[in-house]
């Protein structure tokens, strides 16, 4: 079982992509497991929230990579 260590409220569209990106950047730590939501149709989610999440994620990944972070799926073994 794998649980997340970072959740940023990306199912809400208030604040748009900038708010989501800032929350992601502020909580970024080595080894973090980030949970994001890809549906605006689940209970409590705003319909347009996934669009903001994807835009924020794109910018977040670029900034995180630039600062030396790397990303890995939880089902992949880490390269030695």
Short mmCIF file of C-alpha atoms in Angstrom, two decimals:
data_model
loop_
_atom_site.label_atom_id
_atom_site.label_comp_id
_atom_site.label_asym_id
_atom_site.label_seq_id
_atom_site.Cartn_x
_atom_site.Cartn_y
_atom_site.Cartn_z
CA UNK A 1 0.00 0.00 0.00
CA UNK A 2 1.30 3.43 -0.91
CA UNK A 3 -0.15 6.60 0.58
CA UNK A 4 0.44 10.16 -0.51
CA UNK A 5 2.40 12.76 1.42
CA UNK A 6 1.29 15.81 -0.62
CA UNK A 7 -2.30 16.79 -1.44
CA UNK A 8 -3.04 20.30 -2.67
CA UNK A 9 -6.81 20.63 -3.10
CA UNK A 10 -6.58 20.44 -6.88
CA UNK A 11 -10.22 19.33 -7.19
CA UNK A 12 -11.28 22.96 -6.61
CA UNK A 13 -10.84 25.58 -9.31
CA UNK A 14 -10.75 28.65 -7.06
CA UNK A 15 -7.38 30.32 -7.46
CA UNK A 16 -6.76 28.58 -10.78
CA UNK A 17 -3.51 27.02 -11.85
CA UNK A 18 -1.34 29.49 -9.94
CA UNK A 19 -2.74 28.46 -6.56
CA UNK A 20 -2.26 24.76 -7.32
CA UNK A 21 1.29 25.31 -8.57
CA UNK A 22 2.25 27.37 -5.52
CA UNK A 23 0.89 24.69 -3.19
CA UNK A 24 2.82 22.00 -5.05
CA UNK A 25 6.07 23.99 -4.92
CA UNK A 26 5.66 24.82 -1.24
CA UNK A 27 5.20 21.15 -0.30
CA UNK A 28 7.84 19.64 -2.59
CA UNK A 29 10.33 17.46 -0.72
CA UNK A 30 12.53 14.58 -1.79
CA UNK A 31 10.61 11.32 -1.63
CA UNK A 32 7.22 13.03 -1.68
CA UNK A 33 4.27 11.13 -3.10
CA UNK A 34 1.93 13.63 -4.75
CA UNK A 35 -1.75 12.89 -5.33
CA UNK A 36 -3.59 14.80 -8.07
CA UNK A 37 -7.10 14.40 -9.41
CA UNK A 38 -8.00 14.05 -13.09
CA UNK A 39 -11.79 14.21 -12.92
CA UNK A 40 -14.13 17.11 -12.41
CA UNK A 41 -17.06 14.74 -12.12
CA UNK A 42 -16.44 13.22 -8.69
CA UNK A 43 -18.35 14.37 -5.61
CA UNK A 44 -17.13 17.77 -4.42
CA UNK A 45 -14.96 18.48 -7.46
CA UNK A 46 -15.33 21.51 -9.73
CA UNK A 47 -15.86 20.54 -13.38
CA UNK A 48 -13.05 22.77 -14.66
CA UNK A 49 -10.54 21.87 -11.93
CA UNK A 50 -8.67 19.20 -13.96
CA UNK A 51 -7.76 21.79 -16.60
CA UNK A 52 -6.15 23.99 -13.94
CA UNK A 53 -4.41 20.99 -12.39
CA UNK A 54 -2.86 19.97 -15.71
CA UNK A 55 -1.68 23.50 -16.46
CA UNK A 56 -0.21 23.84 -12.96
CA UNK A 57 1.41 20.41 -13.17
CA UNK A 58 3.16 21.28 -16.41
CA UNK A 59 4.70 24.44 -14.93
CA UNK A 60 5.48 22.71 -11.62
CA UNK A 61 7.37 19.87 -13.32
CA UNK A 62 9.46 22.30 -15.34
CA UNK A 63 10.41 24.29 -12.21
CA UNK A 64 11.08 21.19 -10.11
CA UNK A 65 13.30 19.63 -12.78
CA UNK A 66 15.20 22.90 -13.11
CA UNK A 67 15.98 22.85 -9.39
CA UNK A 68 17.26 19.26 -9.53
CA UNK A 69 14.27 17.13 -8.62
CA UNK A 70 13.37 14.07 -10.64
CA UNK A 71 10.09 12.19 -10.89
CA UNK A 72 9.31 8.50 -10.77
CA UNK A 73 6.16 6.41 -10.83
CA UNK A 74 5.50 4.54 -7.61
CA UNK A 75 5.49 1.21 -9.43
CA UNK A 76 9.00 1.64 -10.87
CA UNK A 77 12.19 0.60 -9.16
CA UNK A 78 14.65 3.37 -8.58
CA UNK A 79 17.72 3.21 -10.82
CA UNK A 80 20.99 2.56 -8.98
#
